[in-house]
mmCIF file of C-alpha atoms in Angstrom:
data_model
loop_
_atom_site.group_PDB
_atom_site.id
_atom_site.type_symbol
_atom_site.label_atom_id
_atom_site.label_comp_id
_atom_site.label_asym_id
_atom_site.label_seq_id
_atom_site.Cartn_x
_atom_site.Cartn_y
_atom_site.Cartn_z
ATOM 1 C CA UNK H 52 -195.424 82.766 -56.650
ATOM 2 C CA UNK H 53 -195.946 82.424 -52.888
ATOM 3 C CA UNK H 54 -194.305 79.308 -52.893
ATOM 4 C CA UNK H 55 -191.190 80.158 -54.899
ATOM 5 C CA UNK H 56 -190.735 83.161 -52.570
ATOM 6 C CA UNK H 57 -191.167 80.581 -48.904
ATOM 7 C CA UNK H 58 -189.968 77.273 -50.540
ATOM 8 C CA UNK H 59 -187.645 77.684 -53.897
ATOM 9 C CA UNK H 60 -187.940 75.200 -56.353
ATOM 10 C CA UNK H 61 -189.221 71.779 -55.673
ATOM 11 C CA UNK H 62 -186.375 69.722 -54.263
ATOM 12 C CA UNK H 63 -187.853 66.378 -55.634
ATOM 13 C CA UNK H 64 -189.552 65.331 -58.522
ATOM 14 C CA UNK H 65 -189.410 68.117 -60.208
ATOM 15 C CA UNK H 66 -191.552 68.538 -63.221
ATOM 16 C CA UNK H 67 -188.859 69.993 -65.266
ATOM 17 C CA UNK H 68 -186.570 67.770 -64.614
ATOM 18 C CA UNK H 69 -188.799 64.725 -65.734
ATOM 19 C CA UNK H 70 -189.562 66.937 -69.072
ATOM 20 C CA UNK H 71 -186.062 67.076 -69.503
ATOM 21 C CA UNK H 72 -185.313 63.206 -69.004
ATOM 22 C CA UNK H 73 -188.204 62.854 -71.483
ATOM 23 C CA UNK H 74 -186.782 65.070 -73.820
ATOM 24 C CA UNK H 75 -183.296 63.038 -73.550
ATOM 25 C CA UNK H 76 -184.985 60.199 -74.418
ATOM 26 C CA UNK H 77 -186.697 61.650 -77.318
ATOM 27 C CA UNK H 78 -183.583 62.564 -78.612
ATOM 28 C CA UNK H 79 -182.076 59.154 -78.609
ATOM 29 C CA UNK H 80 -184.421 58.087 -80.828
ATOM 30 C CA UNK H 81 -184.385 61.446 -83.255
ATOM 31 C CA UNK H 82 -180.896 62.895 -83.557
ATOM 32 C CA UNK H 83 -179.532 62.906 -86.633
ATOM 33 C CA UNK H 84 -177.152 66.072 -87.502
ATOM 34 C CA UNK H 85 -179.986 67.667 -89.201
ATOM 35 C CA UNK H 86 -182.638 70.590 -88.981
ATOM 36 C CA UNK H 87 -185.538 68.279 -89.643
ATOM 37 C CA UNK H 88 -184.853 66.300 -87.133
ATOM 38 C CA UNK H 89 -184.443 68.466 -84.711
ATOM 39 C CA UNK H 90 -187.862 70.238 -85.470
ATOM 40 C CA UNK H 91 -189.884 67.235 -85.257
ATOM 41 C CA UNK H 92 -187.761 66.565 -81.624
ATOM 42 C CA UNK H 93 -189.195 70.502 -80.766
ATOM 43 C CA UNK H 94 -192.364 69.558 -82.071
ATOM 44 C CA UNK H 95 -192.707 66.173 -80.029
ATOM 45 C CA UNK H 96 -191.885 67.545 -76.963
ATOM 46 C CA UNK H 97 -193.530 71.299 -76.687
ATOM 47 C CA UNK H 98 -196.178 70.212 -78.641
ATOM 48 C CA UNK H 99 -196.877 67.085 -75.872
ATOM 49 C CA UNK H 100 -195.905 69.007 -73.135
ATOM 50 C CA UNK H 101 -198.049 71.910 -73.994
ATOM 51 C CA UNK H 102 -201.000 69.110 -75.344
ATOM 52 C CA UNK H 103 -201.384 67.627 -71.605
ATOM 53 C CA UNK H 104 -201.272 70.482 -69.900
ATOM 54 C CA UNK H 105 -204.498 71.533 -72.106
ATOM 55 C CA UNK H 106 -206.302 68.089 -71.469
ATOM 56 C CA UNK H 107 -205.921 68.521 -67.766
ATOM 57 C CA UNK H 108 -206.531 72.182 -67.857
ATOM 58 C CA UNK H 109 -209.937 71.077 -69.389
ATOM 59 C CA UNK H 110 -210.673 68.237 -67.086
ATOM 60 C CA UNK H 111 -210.649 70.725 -63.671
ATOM 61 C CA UNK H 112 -212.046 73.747 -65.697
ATOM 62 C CA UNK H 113 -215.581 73.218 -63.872
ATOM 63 C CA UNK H 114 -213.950 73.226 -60.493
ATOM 64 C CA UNK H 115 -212.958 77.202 -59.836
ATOM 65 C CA UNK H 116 -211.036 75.484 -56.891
ATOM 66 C CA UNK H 117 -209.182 72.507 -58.695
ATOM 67 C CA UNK H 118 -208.384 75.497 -61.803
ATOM 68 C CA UNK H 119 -206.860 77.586 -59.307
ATOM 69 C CA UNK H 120 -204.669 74.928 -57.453
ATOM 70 C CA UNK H 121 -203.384 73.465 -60.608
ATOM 71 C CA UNK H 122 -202.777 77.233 -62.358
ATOM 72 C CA UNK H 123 -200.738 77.719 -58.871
ATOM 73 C CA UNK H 124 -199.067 74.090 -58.666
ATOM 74 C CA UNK H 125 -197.764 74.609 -62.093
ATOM 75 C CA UNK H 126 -196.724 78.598 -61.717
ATOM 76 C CA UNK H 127 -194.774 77.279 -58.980
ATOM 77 C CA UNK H 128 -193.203 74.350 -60.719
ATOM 78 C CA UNK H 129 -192.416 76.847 -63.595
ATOM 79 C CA UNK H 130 -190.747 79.660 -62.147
ATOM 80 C CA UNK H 131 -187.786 80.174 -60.440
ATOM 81 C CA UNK H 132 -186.198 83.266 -59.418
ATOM 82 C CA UNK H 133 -185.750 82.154 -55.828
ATOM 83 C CA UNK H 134 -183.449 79.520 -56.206
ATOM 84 C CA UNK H 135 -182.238 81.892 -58.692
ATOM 85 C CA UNK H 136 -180.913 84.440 -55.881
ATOM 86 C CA UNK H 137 -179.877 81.979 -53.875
ATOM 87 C CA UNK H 138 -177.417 80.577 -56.250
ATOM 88 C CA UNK H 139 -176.161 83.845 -57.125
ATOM 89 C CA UNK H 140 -176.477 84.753 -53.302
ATOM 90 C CA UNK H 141 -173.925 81.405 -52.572
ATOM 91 C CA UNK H 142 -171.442 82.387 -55.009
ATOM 92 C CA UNK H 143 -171.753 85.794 -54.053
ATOM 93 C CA UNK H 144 -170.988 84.437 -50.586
ATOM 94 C CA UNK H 145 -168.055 82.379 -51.179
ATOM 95 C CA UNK H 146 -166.468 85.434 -53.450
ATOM 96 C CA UNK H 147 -166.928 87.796 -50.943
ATOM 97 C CA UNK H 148 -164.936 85.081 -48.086
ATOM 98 C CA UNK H 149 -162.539 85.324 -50.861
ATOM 99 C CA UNK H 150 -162.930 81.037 -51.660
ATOM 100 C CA UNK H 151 -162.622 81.022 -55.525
ATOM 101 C CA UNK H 152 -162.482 77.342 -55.769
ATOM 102 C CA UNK H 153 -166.007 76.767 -54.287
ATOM 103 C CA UNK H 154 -167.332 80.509 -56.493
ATOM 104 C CA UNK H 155 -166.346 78.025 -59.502
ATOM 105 C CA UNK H 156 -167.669 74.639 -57.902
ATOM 106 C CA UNK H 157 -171.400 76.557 -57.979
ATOM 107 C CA UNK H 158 -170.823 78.491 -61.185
ATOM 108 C CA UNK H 159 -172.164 75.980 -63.233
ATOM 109 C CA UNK H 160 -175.217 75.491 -61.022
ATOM 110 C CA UNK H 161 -175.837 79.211 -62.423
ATOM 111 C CA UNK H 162 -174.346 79.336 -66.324
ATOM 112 C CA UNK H 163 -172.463 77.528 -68.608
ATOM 113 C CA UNK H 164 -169.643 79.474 -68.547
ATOM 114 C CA UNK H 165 -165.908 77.550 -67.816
ATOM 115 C CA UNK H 166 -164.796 78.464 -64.197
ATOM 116 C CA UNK H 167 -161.700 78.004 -64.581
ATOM 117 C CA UNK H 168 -161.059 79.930 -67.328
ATOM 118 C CA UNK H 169 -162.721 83.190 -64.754
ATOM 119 C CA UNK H 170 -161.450 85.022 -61.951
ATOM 120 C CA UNK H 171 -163.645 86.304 -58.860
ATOM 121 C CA UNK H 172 -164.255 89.966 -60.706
ATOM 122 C CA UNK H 173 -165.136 87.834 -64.112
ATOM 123 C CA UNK H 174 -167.150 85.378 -62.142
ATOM 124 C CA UNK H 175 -169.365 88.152 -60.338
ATOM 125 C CA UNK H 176 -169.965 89.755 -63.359
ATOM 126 C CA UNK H 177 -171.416 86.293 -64.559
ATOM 127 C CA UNK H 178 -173.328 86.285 -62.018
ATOM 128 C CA UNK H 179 -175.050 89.289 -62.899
ATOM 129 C CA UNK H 180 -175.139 88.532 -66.133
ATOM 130 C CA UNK H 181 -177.038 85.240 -65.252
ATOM 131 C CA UNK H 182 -179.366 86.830 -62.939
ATOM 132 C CA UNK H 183 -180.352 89.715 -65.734
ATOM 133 C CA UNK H 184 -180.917 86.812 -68.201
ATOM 134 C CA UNK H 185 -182.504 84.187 -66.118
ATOM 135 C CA UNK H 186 -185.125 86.626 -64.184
ATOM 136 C CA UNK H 187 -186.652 87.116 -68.083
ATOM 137 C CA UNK H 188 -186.656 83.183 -68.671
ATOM 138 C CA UNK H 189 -187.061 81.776 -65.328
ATOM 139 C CA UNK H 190 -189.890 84.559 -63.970
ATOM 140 C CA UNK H 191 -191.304 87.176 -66.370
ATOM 141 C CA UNK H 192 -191.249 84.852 -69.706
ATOM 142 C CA UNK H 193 -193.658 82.461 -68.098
ATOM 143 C CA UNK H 194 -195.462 85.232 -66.162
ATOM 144 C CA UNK H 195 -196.219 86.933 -69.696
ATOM 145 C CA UNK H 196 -197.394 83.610 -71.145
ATOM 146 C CA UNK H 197 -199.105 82.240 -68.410
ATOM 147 C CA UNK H 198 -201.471 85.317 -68.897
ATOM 148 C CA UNK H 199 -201.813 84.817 -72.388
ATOM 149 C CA UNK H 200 -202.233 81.251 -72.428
ATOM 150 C CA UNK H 201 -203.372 79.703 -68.975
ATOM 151 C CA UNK H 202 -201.655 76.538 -67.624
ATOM 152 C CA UNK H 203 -200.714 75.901 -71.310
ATOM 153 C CA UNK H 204 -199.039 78.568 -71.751
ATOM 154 C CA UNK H 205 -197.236 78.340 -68.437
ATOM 155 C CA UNK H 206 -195.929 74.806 -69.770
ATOM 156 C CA UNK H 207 -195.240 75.318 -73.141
ATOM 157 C CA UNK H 208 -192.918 78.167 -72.311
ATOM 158 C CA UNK H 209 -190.791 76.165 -69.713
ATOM 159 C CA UNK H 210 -190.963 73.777 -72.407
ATOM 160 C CA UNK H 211 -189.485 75.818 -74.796
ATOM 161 C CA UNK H 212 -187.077 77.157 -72.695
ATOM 162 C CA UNK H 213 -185.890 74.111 -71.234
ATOM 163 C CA UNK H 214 -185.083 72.548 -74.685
ATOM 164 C CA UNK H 215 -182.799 75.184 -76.016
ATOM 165 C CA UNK H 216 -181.364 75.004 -72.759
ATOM 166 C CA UNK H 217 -180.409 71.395 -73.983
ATOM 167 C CA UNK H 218 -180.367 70.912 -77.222
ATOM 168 C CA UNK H 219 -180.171 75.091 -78.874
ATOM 169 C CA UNK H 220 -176.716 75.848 -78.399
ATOM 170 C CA UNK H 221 -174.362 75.836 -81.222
ATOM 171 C CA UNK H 222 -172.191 72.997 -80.340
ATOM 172 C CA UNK H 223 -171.261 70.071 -83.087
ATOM 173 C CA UNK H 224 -173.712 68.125 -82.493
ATOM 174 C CA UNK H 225 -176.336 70.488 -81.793
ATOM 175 C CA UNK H 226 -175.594 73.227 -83.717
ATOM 176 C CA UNK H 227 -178.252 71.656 -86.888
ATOM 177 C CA UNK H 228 -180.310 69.909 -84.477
ATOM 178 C CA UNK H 229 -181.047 72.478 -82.212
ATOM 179 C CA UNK H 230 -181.551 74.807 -84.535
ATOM 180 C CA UNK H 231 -185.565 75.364 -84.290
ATOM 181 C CA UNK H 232 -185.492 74.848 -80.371
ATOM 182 C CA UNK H 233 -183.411 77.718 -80.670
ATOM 183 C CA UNK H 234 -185.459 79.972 -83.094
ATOM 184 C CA UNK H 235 -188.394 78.870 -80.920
ATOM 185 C CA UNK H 236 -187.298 80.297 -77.716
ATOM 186 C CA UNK H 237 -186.246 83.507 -79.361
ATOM 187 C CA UNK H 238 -189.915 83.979 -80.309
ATOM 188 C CA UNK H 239 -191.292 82.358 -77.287
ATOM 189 C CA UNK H 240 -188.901 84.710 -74.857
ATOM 190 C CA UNK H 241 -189.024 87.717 -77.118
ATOM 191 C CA UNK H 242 -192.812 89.348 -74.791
ATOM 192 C CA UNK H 243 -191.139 88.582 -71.779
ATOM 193 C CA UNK H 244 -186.748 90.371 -72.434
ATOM 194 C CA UNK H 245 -188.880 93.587 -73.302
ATOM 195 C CA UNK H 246 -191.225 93.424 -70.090
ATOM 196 C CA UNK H 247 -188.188 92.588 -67.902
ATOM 197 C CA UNK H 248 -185.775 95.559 -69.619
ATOM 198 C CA UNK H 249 -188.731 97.910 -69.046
ATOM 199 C CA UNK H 250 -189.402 96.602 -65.291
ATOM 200 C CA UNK H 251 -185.718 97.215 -64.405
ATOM 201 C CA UNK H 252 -185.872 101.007 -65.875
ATOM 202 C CA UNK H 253 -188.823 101.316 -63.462
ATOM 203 C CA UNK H 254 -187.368 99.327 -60.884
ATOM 204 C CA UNK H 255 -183.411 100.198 -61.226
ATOM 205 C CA UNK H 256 -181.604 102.564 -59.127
ATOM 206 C CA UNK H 257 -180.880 104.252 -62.351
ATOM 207 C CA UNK H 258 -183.772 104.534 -64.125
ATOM 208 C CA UNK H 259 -182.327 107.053 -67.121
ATOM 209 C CA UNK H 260 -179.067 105.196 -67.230
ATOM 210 C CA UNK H 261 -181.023 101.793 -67.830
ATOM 211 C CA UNK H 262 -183.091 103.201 -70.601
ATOM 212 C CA UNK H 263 -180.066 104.294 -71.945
ATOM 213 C CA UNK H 264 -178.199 101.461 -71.978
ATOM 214 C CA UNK H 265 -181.408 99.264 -73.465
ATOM 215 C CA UNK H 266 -181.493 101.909 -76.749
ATOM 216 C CA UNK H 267 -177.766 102.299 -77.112
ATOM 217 C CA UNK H 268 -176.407 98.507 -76.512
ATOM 218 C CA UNK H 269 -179.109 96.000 -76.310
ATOM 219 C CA UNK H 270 -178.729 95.404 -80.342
ATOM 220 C CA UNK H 271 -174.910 94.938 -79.612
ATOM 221 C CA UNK H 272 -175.583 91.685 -78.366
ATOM 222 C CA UNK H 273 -175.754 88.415 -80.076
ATOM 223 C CA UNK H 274 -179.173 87.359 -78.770
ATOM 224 C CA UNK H 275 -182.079 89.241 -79.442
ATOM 225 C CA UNK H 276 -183.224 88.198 -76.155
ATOM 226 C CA UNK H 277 -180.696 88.914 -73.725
ATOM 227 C CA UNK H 278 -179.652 91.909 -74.908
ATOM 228 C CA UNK H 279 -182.053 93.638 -74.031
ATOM 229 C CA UNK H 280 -182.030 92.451 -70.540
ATOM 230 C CA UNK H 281 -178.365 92.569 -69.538
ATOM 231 C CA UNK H 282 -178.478 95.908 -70.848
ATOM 232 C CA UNK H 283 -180.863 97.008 -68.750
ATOM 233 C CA UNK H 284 -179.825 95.459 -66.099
ATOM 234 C CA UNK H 285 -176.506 96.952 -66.916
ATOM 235 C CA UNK H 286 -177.499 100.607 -67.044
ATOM 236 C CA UNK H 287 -179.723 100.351 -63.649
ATOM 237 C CA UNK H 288 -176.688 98.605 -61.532
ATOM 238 C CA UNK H 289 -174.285 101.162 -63.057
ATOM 239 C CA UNK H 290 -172.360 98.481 -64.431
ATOM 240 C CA UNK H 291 -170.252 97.276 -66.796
ATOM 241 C CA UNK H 292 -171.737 94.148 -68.657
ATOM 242 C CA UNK H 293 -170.467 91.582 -71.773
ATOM 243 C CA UNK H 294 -167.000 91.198 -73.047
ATOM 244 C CA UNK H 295 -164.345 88.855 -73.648
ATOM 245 C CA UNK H 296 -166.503 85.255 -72.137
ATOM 246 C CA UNK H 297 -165.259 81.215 -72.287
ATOM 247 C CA UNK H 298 -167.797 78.134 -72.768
ATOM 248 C CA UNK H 299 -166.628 74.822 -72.641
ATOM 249 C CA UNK H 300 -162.956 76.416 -74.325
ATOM 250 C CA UNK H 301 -164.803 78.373 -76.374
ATOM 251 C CA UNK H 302 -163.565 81.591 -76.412
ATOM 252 C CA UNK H 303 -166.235 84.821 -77.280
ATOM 253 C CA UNK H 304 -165.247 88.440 -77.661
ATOM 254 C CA UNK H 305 -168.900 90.357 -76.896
ATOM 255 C CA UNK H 306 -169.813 93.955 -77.117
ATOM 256 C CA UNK H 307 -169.323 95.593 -73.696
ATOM 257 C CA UNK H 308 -172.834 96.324 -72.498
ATOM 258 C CA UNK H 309 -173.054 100.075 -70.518
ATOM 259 C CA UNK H 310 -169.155 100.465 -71.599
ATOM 260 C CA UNK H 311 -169.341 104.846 -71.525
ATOM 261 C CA UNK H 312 -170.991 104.980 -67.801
ATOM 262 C CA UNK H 313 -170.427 101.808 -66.131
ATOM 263 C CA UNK H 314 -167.899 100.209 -63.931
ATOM 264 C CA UNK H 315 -166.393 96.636 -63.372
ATOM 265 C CA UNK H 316 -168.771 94.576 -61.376
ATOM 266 C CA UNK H 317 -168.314 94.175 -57.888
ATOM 267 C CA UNK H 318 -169.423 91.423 -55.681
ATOM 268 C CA UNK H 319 -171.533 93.345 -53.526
ATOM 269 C CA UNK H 320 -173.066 94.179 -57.132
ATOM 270 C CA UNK H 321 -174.475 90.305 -57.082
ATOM 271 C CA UNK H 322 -176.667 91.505 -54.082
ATOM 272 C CA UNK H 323 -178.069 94.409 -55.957
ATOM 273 C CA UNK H 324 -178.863 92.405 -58.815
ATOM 274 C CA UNK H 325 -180.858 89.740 -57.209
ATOM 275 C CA UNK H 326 -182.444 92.242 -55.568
ATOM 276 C CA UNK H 327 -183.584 94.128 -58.917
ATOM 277 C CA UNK H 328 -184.852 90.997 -59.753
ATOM 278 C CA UNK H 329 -186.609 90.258 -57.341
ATOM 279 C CA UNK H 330 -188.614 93.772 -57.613
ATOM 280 C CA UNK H 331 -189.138 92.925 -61.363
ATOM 281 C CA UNK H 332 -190.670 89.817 -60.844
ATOM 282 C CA UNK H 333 -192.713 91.550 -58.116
ATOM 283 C CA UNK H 334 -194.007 94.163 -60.844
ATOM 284 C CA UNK H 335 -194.503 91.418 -63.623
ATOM 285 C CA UNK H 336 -196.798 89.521 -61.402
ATOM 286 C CA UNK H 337 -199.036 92.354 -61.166
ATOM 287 C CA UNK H 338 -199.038 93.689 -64.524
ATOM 288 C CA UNK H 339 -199.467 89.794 -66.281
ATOM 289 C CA UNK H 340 -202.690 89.826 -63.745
ATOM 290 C CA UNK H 341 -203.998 93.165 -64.136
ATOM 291 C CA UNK H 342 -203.436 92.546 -67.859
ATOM 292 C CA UNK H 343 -205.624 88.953 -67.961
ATOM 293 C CA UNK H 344 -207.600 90.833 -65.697
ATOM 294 C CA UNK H 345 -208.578 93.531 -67.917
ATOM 295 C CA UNK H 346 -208.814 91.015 -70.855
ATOM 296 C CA UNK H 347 -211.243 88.482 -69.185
ATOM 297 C CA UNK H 348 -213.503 92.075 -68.074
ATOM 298 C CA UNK H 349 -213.536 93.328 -71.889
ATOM 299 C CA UNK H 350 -214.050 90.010 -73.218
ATOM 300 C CA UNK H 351 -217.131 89.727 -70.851
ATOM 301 C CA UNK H 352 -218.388 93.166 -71.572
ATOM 302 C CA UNK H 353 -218.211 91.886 -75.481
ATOM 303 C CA UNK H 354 -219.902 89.016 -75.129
#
């Protein structure tokens, strides 16, 4: 986590990026518009992914040193809320100079959403909406089951989460295929939306108004996952969250997250969000290691 904070993500050779050029060629061989298919692709990938890390894991498992450099080398390679704020921070920057055209040339470094289709206030609310969302799957997610499951765990959630990145949205040609990548990454991200949502009531300028926001509008969204999040993200910015959205010309009309209390985002809003963020991933960090902590101590008190 040290080394996201100084450094970001790794600029080359990124081991997410090579899963992800595996996975594409996995899929070359696989697709076929079906639901079988694209399990067996899910299974063939997470399943390796997660399978190497564990072989490894066991080789340096008699080395306390080489365990702890390879538990860090892959937190780092797994996580990502710096880059994170500093993609939200550049479009955040070229909103605020009032340069739309390069806000939408860096949009889609962030989300999938169409740029064009977005003005600057619709585009910093994307932002925000990006940051809430990704600080679950790029930090806490992994946090949660990199506690739970070692180095393993660690991988086979950025697996996970990398794949319905690809494959699990509900496009033509995915919308069979990606199916269980999908469905996986709502159970594999399901620990780690709650832990974030509760973080950003503790951490939130607004700690009632989060909470409140979480119970009365996190169900209102489409994802079980994200709802949770952006609405607790929504409540603790004081914000106004969801609505009308465009993907690829795909238009969606989405419940208005923190509608009663909260106001249009603001770019100066983009700030406050990364910065929320950055105290949540702060807070998950500690409790994920007090929590294996505590686990390892009773386990050892048991045996």
């Amino acid at each position: 986590m040290v080394c996201d904070a100084l450094f970001g993500d790794p600029r080359r050779g990124h081991p997410v990026a090579l899963f992800g050029s595996a996975a594409a060629a996995v899929e070359k061989v696989l697709w076929r518009n079906d639901r079988g298919r694209g399990a067996l692709h899910t299974l063939v990938c997470v399943g390796g992914a997660a399978g190497a890390a564990a072989v490894v894991s066991r080789v340096v498992r008699r080395s306390p040193v080489a365990s702890v450099a390879l538990t860090a080398a892959v937190t780092w390679s797994v996580v990502g809320g710096t880059s994170l704020g500093r993609e939200a921070r550049a479009i955040g920057g070229a909103l605020a100079a009032g340069d739309l055209e390069l806000a939408r040339e860096r949009l889609p470094h962030l989300c999938g959403r169409d740029p064009q289709a977005l003005d600057g206030q619709q585009m910093a609310r994307a932002v925000v909406e990006s940051v809430a969302e990704n600080t679950s799957d790029a930090v806490v997610g992994a946090l949660v089951w990199g506690a739970v499951g070692g180095v393993p765990g660690l991988v086979a959630f950025r697996a996970v989460n990398t794949l319905d990145a690809m494959v699990g949205h509900k496009s033509a040609r995915y919308r069979r295929y990606g199916w269980a990548s999908a469905r996986l990454d709502d159970v594999a991200g399901w620990p780690g939306a709650r832990l974030t949502a509760a973080l950003a009531v503790l951490a939130g300028d607004d700690s009632r108004g989060a909470l409140a926001a979480w119970r009365a509008d996190a169900a209102r969204h489409p994802s079980p996952n994200a709802g949770p999040v952006e609405a607790s993200f929504a409540g603790a910015l004081g914000v106004r969250l969801g609505g009308t959205l465009s993907y690829a010309g795909r238009v969606e009309h989405r419940a208005v997250l923190n509608g009663e209390t909260g106001r249009p985002v603001a770019v100066p809003d983009i700030e406050r969000a990364v910065r929320l963020s950055r105290r949540v991933g702060v807070l998950a960090l500690a409790a994920c290691a007090a929590g294996r902590l505590a686990f390892s101590y009773a386990k050892g008190r048991n045996a």
